[in-house]
Amino acid sequence: MNKKVAFYTLGCKLNYSETNTISEQFLKRGFDIVEYNDYADVYVVNTCSVTESAEKECRQIVRRALRNNPDAYVIVTGCYAQLRPEEIASIEGVSAVLGSKEKFNLFDYIDNFEKKNLSCIHVSPTEELDTFNPSYSNETNDRTRAFFKVQDGCDYKCSFCTIPLARGKSRSAKPEEIIDEFEQILDHGYKEIVLTGVNVGDYGKAFGYNLYSLLNDLIKIEGEFRIRISSIEPNLLSDDLIELIANSNKICNHLHVPLQSGSNKILKLMQRRYKTEDYRNTIYKAVEKINKLAIGVDVIVGFPGETYDDFLDTYNFLKELPIAYLHVFTYSERPNTKAINLPDKVEVNERRKRNNMLRILSEKKRNEFYRTMINQELIVLFEAEEHNGFMKGFSSNYVRVKIPFEESFINQFIKVKITEVNENIATAVPLTNKVTI
């Protein structure tokens, strides 16, 4: 009987694509992959270290694995493992800790999975994180949407962020490697490919290439597909990129553009590379050029030194912007960052209140954006799962849409007309059986 392995991923879509690559190592060696809540011989936890809660969850996930099988071999890898391996090794039941570099060659460091009393640690210094490992993952079981890693690491020095410490300097796969992998993903039947990375907009600078050039090459590939950019820094959203997105039906009219604060004072403390006026100009330029554009925004509340007036600056700034939704994060102190030593910390309860206010604003923004789509025609890629007689999918501009279930529409681009909006989902009627992208 084959040994069984289970995986649990914390954090971003980039982590999910990397977990998929790790799982391939086990499949090639005859392991069967099972659900994390099932009995397994080996459990692999791919961690995040962006927030304190992600680290707490890591501990809970390890305990859950040991409830399934007290004799299981538990491997912890990812950003948290890279940053604090000794801390993870001290968690009861952890058998091995692998850093950001080692996780892609797991079997080079572990020759068997016999549980021992002491954890083994294999973590290279961050300075040695200089190789790129391409990967992609499937968000759904019907091979509709793939998250494709094209970039890793970050050269930015944001004062709140541990990612450069956990993932090293910015690096990318070469264009020819990306194109080859992209074509393989298409051959597997995926119709939407989400380009992911730590700082996707920084793609290719080491070899005189950039994201604009990559997208220009990818949209020339034959096939039925569309490309979604996972996230892009505002200072990297160039006029050329905006024009390319505006003029290509192969690139989704949806952008996720981190802001973090609507106060110039706080942006400076965060060591961000723009001011609010720069961000505003970029957003309005994109909305003006790209038809039906949806924009998502990352924002952090409760950063050290953020007074209530500073928070209101952020709130009002976001309220007036033509955006579709927010991802709201409550600031949490991260070891080895500049921000942890800043004065004038915001009380935790106050951070939570500010978070809640922005989450409510996000729901209003999303509802307002969805309602502008009523009576509009959108192209939606539908998924296989049936929801009480309906099927769901995302439009190019990231509107969640449902229509009556039709099996022939699964993993197809269908033109629909939005008829109503209710609780952050749009109801539509199909206008065509299939659309050629």
Tab-separated table of C-alpha atoms in Angstrom:
chain	number	residue	atom	x	y	z
A	1	MET	CA	0.000	0.000	0.000
A	2	ASN	CA	1.299	3.465	-0.927
A	3	LYS	CA	2.139	5.938	1.799
A	4	LYS	CA	-0.221	8.886	2.164
A	5	VAL	CA	0.600	12.591	2.328
A	6	ALA	CA	-1.604	15.589	3.111
A	7	PHE	CA	-0.990	19.301	2.605
A	8	TYR	CA	-2.182	22.469	4.327
A	9	THR	CA	-1.446	25.925	2.943
A	10	LEU	CA	-1.580	29.201	4.855
A	11	GLY	CA	-1.406	32.637	3.289
A	12	CYS	CA	-1.394	33.896	-0.271
A	13	LYS	CA	-2.136	32.351	-3.667
A	14	LEU	CA	1.608	32.213	-4.267
A	15	ASN	CA	1.872	29.732	-1.399
A	16	TYR	CA	-0.873	27.600	-2.938
A	17	SER	CA	0.974	27.379	-6.245
A	18	GLU	CA	4.156	26.375	-4.413
A	19	THR	CA	2.340	23.705	-2.384
A	20	ASN	CA	1.234	22.204	-5.685
A	21	THR	CA	4.871	22.008	-6.799
A	22	ILE	CA	5.848	20.341	-3.517
A	23	SER	CA	3.045	17.801	-3.930
A	24	GLU	CA	4.473	16.790	-7.315
A	25	GLN	CA	7.617	15.583	-5.518
A	26	PHE	CA	5.517	13.160	-3.483
A	27	LEU	CA	3.437	11.975	-6.447
A	28	LYS	CA	6.593	11.108	-8.392
A	29	ARG	CA	7.680	8.922	-5.487
A	30	GLY	CA	4.445	6.963	-5.298
A	31	PHE	CA	2.621	8.760	-2.486
A	32	ASP	CA	-1.150	9.101	-2.483
A	33	ILE	CA	-2.445	12.602	-1.688
A	34	VAL	CA	-5.324	12.746	0.805
A	35	GLU	CA	-7.296	15.509	2.507
A	36	TYR	CA	-5.660	17.137	5.512
A	37	ASN	CA	-8.366	15.919	7.878
A	38	ASP	CA	-7.736	12.310	6.817
A	39	TYR	CA	-5.182	9.846	8.123
A	40	ALA	CA	-1.775	10.359	6.469
A	41	ASP	CA	1.779	9.195	7.025
A	42	VAL	CA	3.198	12.621	6.205
A	43	TYR	CA	1.689	16.098	6.696
A	44	VAL	CA	3.195	19.146	5.032
A	45	VAL	CA	2.276	22.628	6.286
A	46	ASN	CA	3.240	25.553	4.031
A	47	THR	CA	3.196	28.650	6.233
A	48	CYS	CA	2.772	32.390	6.024
A	49	SER	CA	4.280	35.024	8.277
A	50	VAL	CA	2.464	38.182	7.256
A	51	THR	CA	0.323	38.282	10.394
A	52	GLU	CA	0.526	36.960	13.916
A	53	SER	CA	-2.682	34.982	13.422
A	54	ALA	CA	-1.090	32.964	10.592
A	55	GLU	CA	1.587	31.766	13.013
A	56	LYS	CA	-0.976	30.812	15.641
A	57	GLU	CA	-2.901	28.923	13.003
A	58	CYS	CA	0.252	27.013	12.085
A	59	ARG	CA	0.427	25.605	15.603
A	60	GLN	CA	-3.234	24.590	15.451
A	61	ILE	CA	-2.732	22.895	12.085
A	62	VAL	CA	0.179	20.825	13.431
A	63	ARG	CA	-1.944	19.685	16.371
A	64	ARG	CA	-4.757	18.725	14.000
A	65	ALA	CA	-2.399	16.511	11.977
A	66	LEU	CA	-1.276	14.716	15.122
A	67	ARG	CA	-4.891	14.077	16.120
A	68	ASN	CA	-5.357	12.314	12.774
A	69	ASN	CA	-2.181	10.286	13.234
A	70	PRO	CA	-0.039	10.706	16.386
A	71	ASP	CA	2.846	8.937	14.625
A	72	ALA	CA	2.751	11.134	11.509
A	73	TYR	CA	5.844	12.841	10.136
A	74	VAL	CA	5.011	16.579	10.151
A	75	ILE	CA	6.983	18.939	7.908
A	76	VAL	CA	6.637	22.711	8.257
A	77	THR	CA	7.957	24.973	5.511
A	78	GLY	CA	7.283	28.417	4.019
A	79	CYS	CA	7.856	31.961	5.233
A	80	TYR	CA	7.317	31.341	8.947
A	81	ALA	CA	9.749	28.404	8.761
A	82	GLN	CA	12.340	30.565	6.992
A	83	LEU	CA	12.104	33.343	9.569
A	84	ARG	CA	11.910	31.388	12.839
A	85	PRO	CA	12.879	27.756	12.334
A	86	GLU	CA	13.898	27.161	15.964
A	87	GLU	CA	10.520	28.386	17.156
A	88	ILE	CA	8.724	25.955	14.856
A	89	ALA	CA	11.067	23.090	15.759
A	90	SER	CA	10.043	23.566	19.389
A	91	ILE	CA	6.381	22.839	18.538
A	92	GLU	CA	5.593	19.363	19.832
A	93	GLY	CA	5.164	16.896	16.988
A	94	VAL	CA	7.071	18.777	14.275
A	95	SER	CA	9.531	16.398	12.607
A	96	ALA	CA	11.244	18.697	10.086
A	97	VAL	CA	11.537	22.389	9.299
A	98	LEU	CA	12.455	23.381	5.728
A	99	GLY	CA	13.243	26.891	4.539
A	100	SER	CA	12.090	28.738	1.432
A	101	LYS	CA	14.870	27.239	-0.686
A	102	GLU	CA	14.765	23.691	0.661
A	103	LYS	CA	11.031	23.098	0.168
A	104	PHE	CA	11.502	22.648	-3.584
A	105	ASN	CA	14.007	19.826	-3.047
A	106	LEU	CA	12.399	18.238	-0.035
A	107	PHE	CA	13.626	14.697	-0.699
A	108	ASP	CA	17.247	15.874	-0.803
A	109	TYR	CA	16.974	16.648	2.904
A	110	ILE	CA	14.667	13.901	4.156
A	111	ASP	CA	15.574	10.359	3.124
A	112	ASN	CA	12.868	8.653	5.153
A	113	PHE	CA	9.851	9.659	7.179
A	114	GLU	CA	10.542	7.896	10.441
A	115	LYS	CA	9.419	10.014	13.356
A	116	LYS	CA	12.165	10.973	15.804
A	117	ASN	CA	12.234	12.802	19.122
A	118	LEU	CA	14.043	15.863	17.747
A	119	SER	CA	13.124	18.030	14.771
A	120	CYS	CA	15.608	18.386	11.932
A	121	ILE	CA	16.108	21.901	10.536
A	122	HIS	CA	17.237	22.719	7.001
A	123	VAL	CA	17.026	26.471	6.396
A	124	SER	CA	19.432	28.405	4.165
A	125	PRO	CA	20.217	32.060	4.958
A	126	THR	CA	17.960	34.548	3.176
A	127	GLU	CA	20.982	35.811	1.194
A	128	GLU	CA	21.155	32.419	-0.514
A	129	LEU	CA	17.583	32.598	-1.837
A	130	ASP	CA	18.654	33.334	-5.396
A	131	THR	CA	16.996	30.645	-7.502
A	132	PHE	CA	13.530	30.749	-9.058
A	133	ASN	CA	11.154	27.811	-8.937
A	134	PRO	CA	8.130	28.157	-11.222
A	135	SER	CA	4.871	26.631	-10.026
A	136	TYR	CA	1.149	26.769	-10.503
A	137	SER	CA	-1.927	25.564	-8.653
A	138	ASN	CA	-5.555	24.871	-9.435
A	139	GLU	CA	-8.104	26.914	-7.494
A	140	THR	CA	-11.008	24.648	-8.434
A	141	ASN	CA	-11.334	20.946	-9.183
A	142	ASP	CA	-12.540	21.593	-12.720
A	143	ARG	CA	-9.282	23.111	-14.025
A	144	THR	CA	-10.942	26.472	-14.594
A	145	ARG	CA	-8.452	28.854	-12.991
A	146	ALA	CA	-4.714	28.369	-12.425
A	147	PHE	CA	-2.421	30.504	-10.272
A	148	PHE	CA	0.898	30.731	-12.099
A	149	LYS	CA	3.984	31.942	-10.216
A	150	VAL	CA	6.182	34.132	-12.437
A	151	GLN	CA	8.103	36.143	-9.826
A	152	ASP	CA	9.406	35.704	-6.278
A	153	GLY	CA	11.073	37.828	-3.587
A	154	CYS	CA	11.000	41.592	-3.133
A	155	ASP	CA	13.531	44.442	-3.199
A	156	TYR	CA	11.180	46.896	-1.490
A	157	LYS	CA	11.826	47.905	2.119
A	158	CYS	CA	8.338	48.500	3.506
A	159	SER	CA	8.777	48.980	7.232
A	160	PHE	CA	5.966	46.588	8.215
A	161	CYS	CA	6.841	43.644	5.960
A	162	THR	CA	8.774	40.430	6.628
A	163	ILE	CA	8.476	39.021	3.102
A	164	PRO	CA	11.926	40.195	1.872
A	165	LEU	CA	13.418	38.473	4.944
A	166	ALA	CA	11.504	35.273	4.198
A	167	ARG	CA	11.795	35.156	0.407
A	168	GLY	CA	14.905	37.117	-0.486
A	169	LYS	CA	15.540	39.459	-3.404
A	170	SER	CA	13.265	39.906	-6.394
A	171	ARG	CA	13.807	37.304	-9.100
A	172	SER	CA	11.863	35.866	-12.014
A	173	ALA	CA	11.739	33.031	-14.479
A	174	LYS	CA	13.049	33.829	-17.966
A	175	PRO	CA	10.414	34.700	-20.582
A	176	GLU	CA	10.977	31.540	-22.620
A	177	GLU	CA	10.486	29.412	-19.496
A	178	ILE	CA	7.297	31.299	-18.616
A	179	ILE	CA	5.911	30.875	-22.137
A	180	ASP	CA	6.686	27.150	-22.164
A	181	GLU	CA	5.029	26.619	-18.780
A	182	PHE	CA	2.090	28.822	-19.794
A	183	GLU	CA	1.452	26.636	-22.847
A	184	GLN	CA	1.581	23.521	-20.675
A	185	ILE	CA	-1.032	25.031	-18.351
A	186	LEU	CA	-3.276	25.715	-21.351
A	187	ASP	CA	-2.768	22.121	-22.530
A	188	HIS	CA	-4.161	20.960	-19.180
A	189	GLY	CA	-7.415	22.768	-19.974
A	190	TYR	CA	-7.189	25.904	-17.856
A	191	LYS	CA	-8.967	28.938	-19.299
A	192	GLU	CA	-7.945	31.632	-16.792
A	193	ILE	CA	-4.334	32.023	-15.695
A	194	VAL	CA	-3.621	34.319	-12.738
A	195	LEU	CA	-0.049	35.639	-12.738
A	196	THR	CA	1.224	35.585	-9.164
A	197	GLY	CA	4.343	36.572	-7.263
A	198	VAL	CA	5.458	38.638	-4.301
A	199	ASN	CA	5.833	41.716	-6.504
A	200	VAL	CA	4.550	40.740	-9.964
A	201	GLY	CA	5.041	44.227	-11.392
A	202	ASP	CA	8.771	43.863	-10.745
A	203	TYR	CA	8.960	40.924	-13.149
A	204	GLY	CA	12.020	40.477	-15.365
A	205	LYS	CA	14.206	43.429	-14.443
A	206	ALA	CA	17.311	41.246	-13.981
A	207	PHE	CA	17.356	40.419	-17.677
A	208	GLY	CA	16.068	43.638	-19.234
A	209	TYR	CA	12.462	42.514	-19.525
A	210	ASN	CA	9.293	43.611	-17.772
A	211	LEU	CA	5.676	42.670	-17.105
A	212	TYR	CA	4.451	44.648	-20.114
A	213	SER	CA	6.764	42.687	-22.420
A	214	LEU	CA	5.742	39.369	-20.854
A	215	LEU	CA	2.038	40.093	-21.232
A	216	ASN	CA	2.594	41.207	-24.812
A	217	ASP	CA	4.181	37.838	-25.569
A	218	LEU	CA	1.609	35.769	-23.673
A	219	ILE	CA	-1.454	37.263	-25.363
A	220	LYS	CA	-0.034	36.226	-28.744
A	221	ILE	CA	-0.191	32.542	-27.791
A	222	GLU	CA	-2.987	30.674	-29.542
A	223	GLY	CA	-5.837	29.353	-27.430
A	224	GLU	CA	-8.977	30.176	-25.497
A	225	PHE	CA	-7.767	31.893	-22.332
A	226	ARG	CA	-7.560	35.093	-20.384
A	227	ILE	CA	-4.885	36.414	-18.031
A	228	ARG	CA	-5.528	38.016	-14.657
A	229	ILE	CA	-2.829	39.971	-12.795
A	230	SER	CA	-2.982	39.018	-9.118
A	231	SER	CA	-1.644	42.305	-7.724
A	232	ILE	CA	0.528	45.186	-8.860
A	233	GLU	CA	2.185	48.016	-6.959
A	234	PRO	CA	0.838	51.466	-7.945
A	235	ASN	CA	4.287	52.773	-8.903
A	236	LEU	CA	4.653	49.843	-11.335
A	237	LEU	CA	1.277	50.262	-13.037
A	238	SER	CA	2.709	52.069	-16.053
A	239	ASP	CA	0.874	53.897	-18.827
A	240	ASP	CA	2.000	51.170	-21.256
A	241	LEU	CA	0.483	48.459	-19.057
A	242	ILE	CA	-2.789	50.352	-18.742
A	243	GLU	CA	-2.973	50.772	-22.522
A	244	LEU	CA	-2.218	47.081	-23.095
A	245	ILE	CA	-4.956	45.968	-20.690
A	246	ALA	CA	-7.392	48.432	-22.231
A	247	ASN	CA	-6.792	47.128	-25.748
A	248	SER	CA	-6.619	43.365	-25.153
A	249	ASN	CA	-9.559	41.063	-24.436
A	250	LYS	CA	-7.015	38.449	-23.300
A	251	ILE	CA	-6.166	40.451	-20.143
A	252	CYS	CA	-8.829	40.840	-17.466
A	253	ASN	CA	-10.173	44.315	-16.784
A	254	HIS	CA	-9.464	43.827	-13.095
A	255	LEU	CA	-6.522	45.177	-11.079
A	256	HIS	CA	-5.558	44.744	-7.442
A	257	VAL	CA	-3.488	47.773	-6.452
A	258	PRO	CA	-2.183	47.959	-2.839
A	259	LEU	CA	-2.549	51.339	-1.135
A	260	GLN	CA	-1.942	50.530	2.578
A	261	SER	CA	-2.808	54.056	3.781
A	262	GLY	CA	-4.575	57.169	2.553
A	263	SER	CA	-2.351	59.366	4.724
A	264	ASN	CA	0.941	60.639	3.305
A	265	LYS	CA	2.352	60.759	6.816
A	266	ILE	CA	1.683	57.046	7.318
A	267	LEU	CA	2.859	56.131	3.817
A	268	LYS	CA	6.195	57.735	4.629
A	269	LEU	CA	6.459	55.799	7.896
A	270	MET	CA	5.612	52.635	5.953
A	271	GLN	CA	8.387	53.457	3.450
A	272	ARG	CA	6.016	53.126	0.521
A	273	ARG	CA	7.142	54.457	-2.879
A	274	TYR	CA	4.335	56.910	-3.669
A	275	LYS	CA	2.076	59.555	-2.203
A	276	THR	CA	-1.711	59.571	-2.127
A	277	GLU	CA	-1.886	61.991	-5.044
A	278	ASP	CA	0.225	59.613	-7.162
A	279	TYR	CA	-2.053	56.725	-6.268
A	280	ARG	CA	-5.190	58.728	-7.038
A	281	ASN	CA	-3.872	59.791	-10.438
A	282	THR	CA	-2.981	56.214	-11.355
A	283	ILE	CA	-6.393	54.874	-10.354
A	284	TYR	CA	-8.329	57.527	-12.269
A	285	LYS	CA	-6.115	57.044	-15.325
A	286	ALA	CA	-6.761	53.293	-15.285
A	287	VAL	CA	-10.525	53.684	-14.803
A	288	GLU	CA	-10.684	56.208	-17.637
A	289	LYS	CA	-8.796	53.956	-20.072
A	290	ILE	CA	-10.049	50.448	-19.199
A	291	ASN	CA	-13.727	49.687	-19.806
A	292	LYS	CA	-15.717	48.415	-16.786
A	293	LEU	CA	-12.514	48.147	-14.739
A	294	ALA	CA	-12.726	46.674	-11.234
A	295	ILE	CA	-10.037	47.749	-8.783
A	296	GLY	CA	-9.304	46.049	-5.475
A	297	VAL	CA	-7.207	47.735	-2.789
A	298	ASP	CA	-5.073	46.485	0.116
A	299	VAL	CA	-5.113	48.710	3.181
A	300	ILE	CA	-3.582	48.405	6.659
A	301	VAL	CA	-5.210	49.967	9.714
A	302	GLY	CA	-3.673	50.698	13.103
A	303	PHE	CA	-0.115	51.279	11.920
A	304	PRO	CA	2.102	52.916	14.601
A	305	GLY	CA	1.561	56.667	14.595
A	306	GLU	CA	-1.837	56.449	12.852
A	307	THR	CA	-4.063	58.904	14.680
A	308	TYR	CA	-7.825	58.793	14.244
A	309	ASP	CA	-7.535	61.766	11.882
A	310	ASP	CA	-4.989	59.833	9.819
A	311	PHE	CA	-7.414	56.914	9.670
A	312	LEU	CA	-10.229	59.239	8.581
A	313	ASP	CA	-7.946	60.512	5.804
A	314	THR	CA	-7.653	56.904	4.634
A	315	TYR	CA	-11.379	56.260	4.990
A	316	ASN	CA	-12.392	59.361	3.060
A	317	PHE	CA	-9.699	58.831	0.429
A	318	LEU	CA	-11.016	55.316	-0.264
A	319	LYS	CA	-14.632	56.422	-0.100
A	320	GLU	CA	-14.112	58.855	-2.972
A	321	LEU	CA	-12.035	56.550	-5.195
A	322	PRO	CA	-13.716	54.587	-8.036
A	323	ILE	CA	-12.771	51.189	-6.584
A	324	ALA	CA	-14.696	47.912	-6.275
A	325	TYR	CA	-13.581	46.361	-2.980
A	326	LEU	CA	-10.974	46.384	-0.199
A	327	HIS	CA	-8.737	43.817	1.454
A	328	VAL	CA	-8.403	45.185	4.982
A	329	PHE	CA	-5.539	44.126	7.252
A	330	THR	CA	-5.103	44.976	10.912
A	331	TYR	CA	-1.493	45.939	11.609
A	332	SER	CA	0.356	43.358	13.687
A	333	GLU	CA	3.865	43.696	15.046
A	334	ARG	CA	6.343	41.549	13.141
A	335	PRO	CA	9.821	40.803	14.555
A	336	ASN	CA	12.825	42.223	12.684
A	337	THR	CA	10.841	44.983	10.959
A	338	LYS	CA	11.415	48.723	11.373
A	339	ALA	CA	7.796	49.340	12.262
A	340	ILE	CA	7.982	47.294	15.445
A	341	ASN	CA	10.203	49.983	16.976
A	342	LEU	CA	8.064	52.948	15.940
A	343	PRO	CA	6.400	54.985	18.725
A	344	ASP	CA	2.717	55.814	19.237
A	345	LYS	CA	1.272	52.339	18.886
A	346	VAL	CA	-2.473	52.078	18.327
A	347	GLU	CA	-4.466	50.091	20.886
A	348	VAL	CA	-5.546	46.686	19.580
A	349	ASN	CA	-9.257	47.382	20.202
A	350	GLU	CA	-8.966	50.603	18.227
A	351	ARG	CA	-7.263	48.756	15.377
A	352	ARG	CA	-10.192	46.336	15.268
A	353	LYS	CA	-12.740	49.167	15.203
A	354	ARG	CA	-10.974	50.787	12.260
A	355	ASN	CA	-10.781	47.451	10.490
A	356	ASN	CA	-14.516	46.968	10.894
A	357	MET	CA	-15.272	50.427	9.523
A	358	LEU	CA	-13.282	49.726	6.375
A	359	ARG	CA	-14.817	46.290	5.938
A	360	ILE	CA	-18.261	47.884	5.959
A	361	LEU	CA	-17.033	50.445	3.439
A	362	SER	CA	-15.715	47.588	1.287
A	363	GLU	CA	-19.112	45.900	1.235
A	364	LYS	CA	-20.729	49.179	0.180
A	365	LYS	CA	-18.134	49.694	-2.543
A	366	ARG	CA	-18.571	46.162	-3.883
A	367	ASN	CA	-22.348	46.479	-3.903
A	368	GLU	CA	-22.169	49.833	-5.658
A	369	PHE	CA	-19.804	48.443	-8.289
A	370	TYR	CA	-21.921	45.344	-8.861
A	371	ARG	CA	-25.015	47.503	-9.308
A	372	THR	CA	-23.323	49.471	-12.081
A	373	MET	CA	-23.178	46.149	-13.931
A	374	ILE	CA	-26.988	45.671	-13.988
A	375	ASN	CA	-28.152	45.441	-17.616
A	376	GLN	CA	-24.519	45.197	-18.727
A	377	GLU	CA	-23.151	42.338	-20.826
A	378	LEU	CA	-20.165	40.481	-19.301
A	379	ILE	CA	-18.133	37.444	-20.286
A	380	VAL	CA	-18.024	34.877	-17.495
A	381	LEU	CA	-15.932	31.728	-17.044
A	382	PHE	CA	-18.189	29.218	-15.268
A	383	GLU	CA	-17.155	26.536	-12.772
A	384	ALA	CA	-18.373	22.942	-12.458
A	385	GLU	CA	-19.886	22.949	-8.969
A	386	GLU	CA	-23.672	23.069	-8.794
A	387	HIS	CA	-25.229	25.395	-6.200
A	388	ASN	CA	-28.905	24.499	-5.717
A	389	GLY	CA	-29.586	24.446	-9.434
A	390	PHE	CA	-27.204	27.305	-10.259
A	391	MET	CA	-23.618	27.550	-11.463
A	392	LYS	CA	-21.192	30.334	-10.640
A	393	GLY	CA	-18.215	32.010	-12.212
A	394	PHE	CA	-16.247	35.245	-12.409
A	395	SER	CA	-16.457	37.857	-15.103
A	396	SER	CA	-13.318	39.415	-16.514
A	397	ASN	CA	-13.816	42.316	-14.096
A	398	TYR	CA	-14.196	39.978	-11.123
A	399	VAL	CA	-17.943	40.120	-10.649
A	400	ARG	CA	-19.259	36.892	-9.114
A	401	VAL	CA	-22.105	35.751	-11.354
A	402	LYS	CA	-24.680	32.958	-11.171
A	403	ILE	CA	-26.993	31.487	-13.808
A	404	PRO	CA	-29.149	28.325	-13.953
A	405	PHE	CA	-26.889	25.276	-14.141
A	406	GLU	CA	-25.989	24.129	-17.641
A	407	GLU	CA	-23.370	21.385	-17.908
A	408	SER	CA	-22.194	22.480	-21.350
A	409	PHE	CA	-21.173	25.872	-19.889
A	410	ILE	CA	-18.583	24.380	-17.513
A	411	ASN	CA	-15.130	25.908	-18.120
A	412	GLN	CA	-16.470	27.951	-21.014
A	413	PHE	CA	-16.557	31.703	-21.671
A	414	ILE	CA	-20.229	32.659	-21.771
A	415	LYS	CA	-21.646	36.095	-22.528
A	416	VAL	CA	-24.344	37.002	-20.004
A	417	LYS	CA	-26.551	39.951	-19.156
A	418	ILE	CA	-26.701	40.978	-15.490
A	419	THR	CA	-30.316	41.249	-14.288
A	420	GLU	CA	-30.009	41.816	-10.543
A	421	VAL	CA	-27.558	41.956	-7.640
A	422	ASN	CA	-28.060	40.423	-4.208
A	423	GLU	CA	-25.540	39.824	-1.393
A	424	ASN	CA	-22.418	40.285	-3.470
A	425	ILE	CA	-23.478	38.011	-6.288
A	426	ALA	CA	-24.969	39.023	-9.614
A	427	THR	CA	-27.765	37.056	-11.248
A	428	ALA	CA	-27.617	36.876	-15.028
A	429	VAL	CA	-29.143	35.320	-18.120
A	430	PRO	CA	-26.870	33.711	-20.751
A	431	LEU	CA	-26.889	35.371	-24.178
A	432	THR	CA	-24.708	32.910	-26.091
A	433	ASN	CA	-23.581	29.304	-25.748
A	434	LYS	CA	-19.909	30.161	-26.072
A	435	VAL	CA	-17.690	33.174	-26.687
A	436	THR	CA	-14.350	33.060	-28.477
A	437	ILE	CA	-11.692	34.988	-26.572
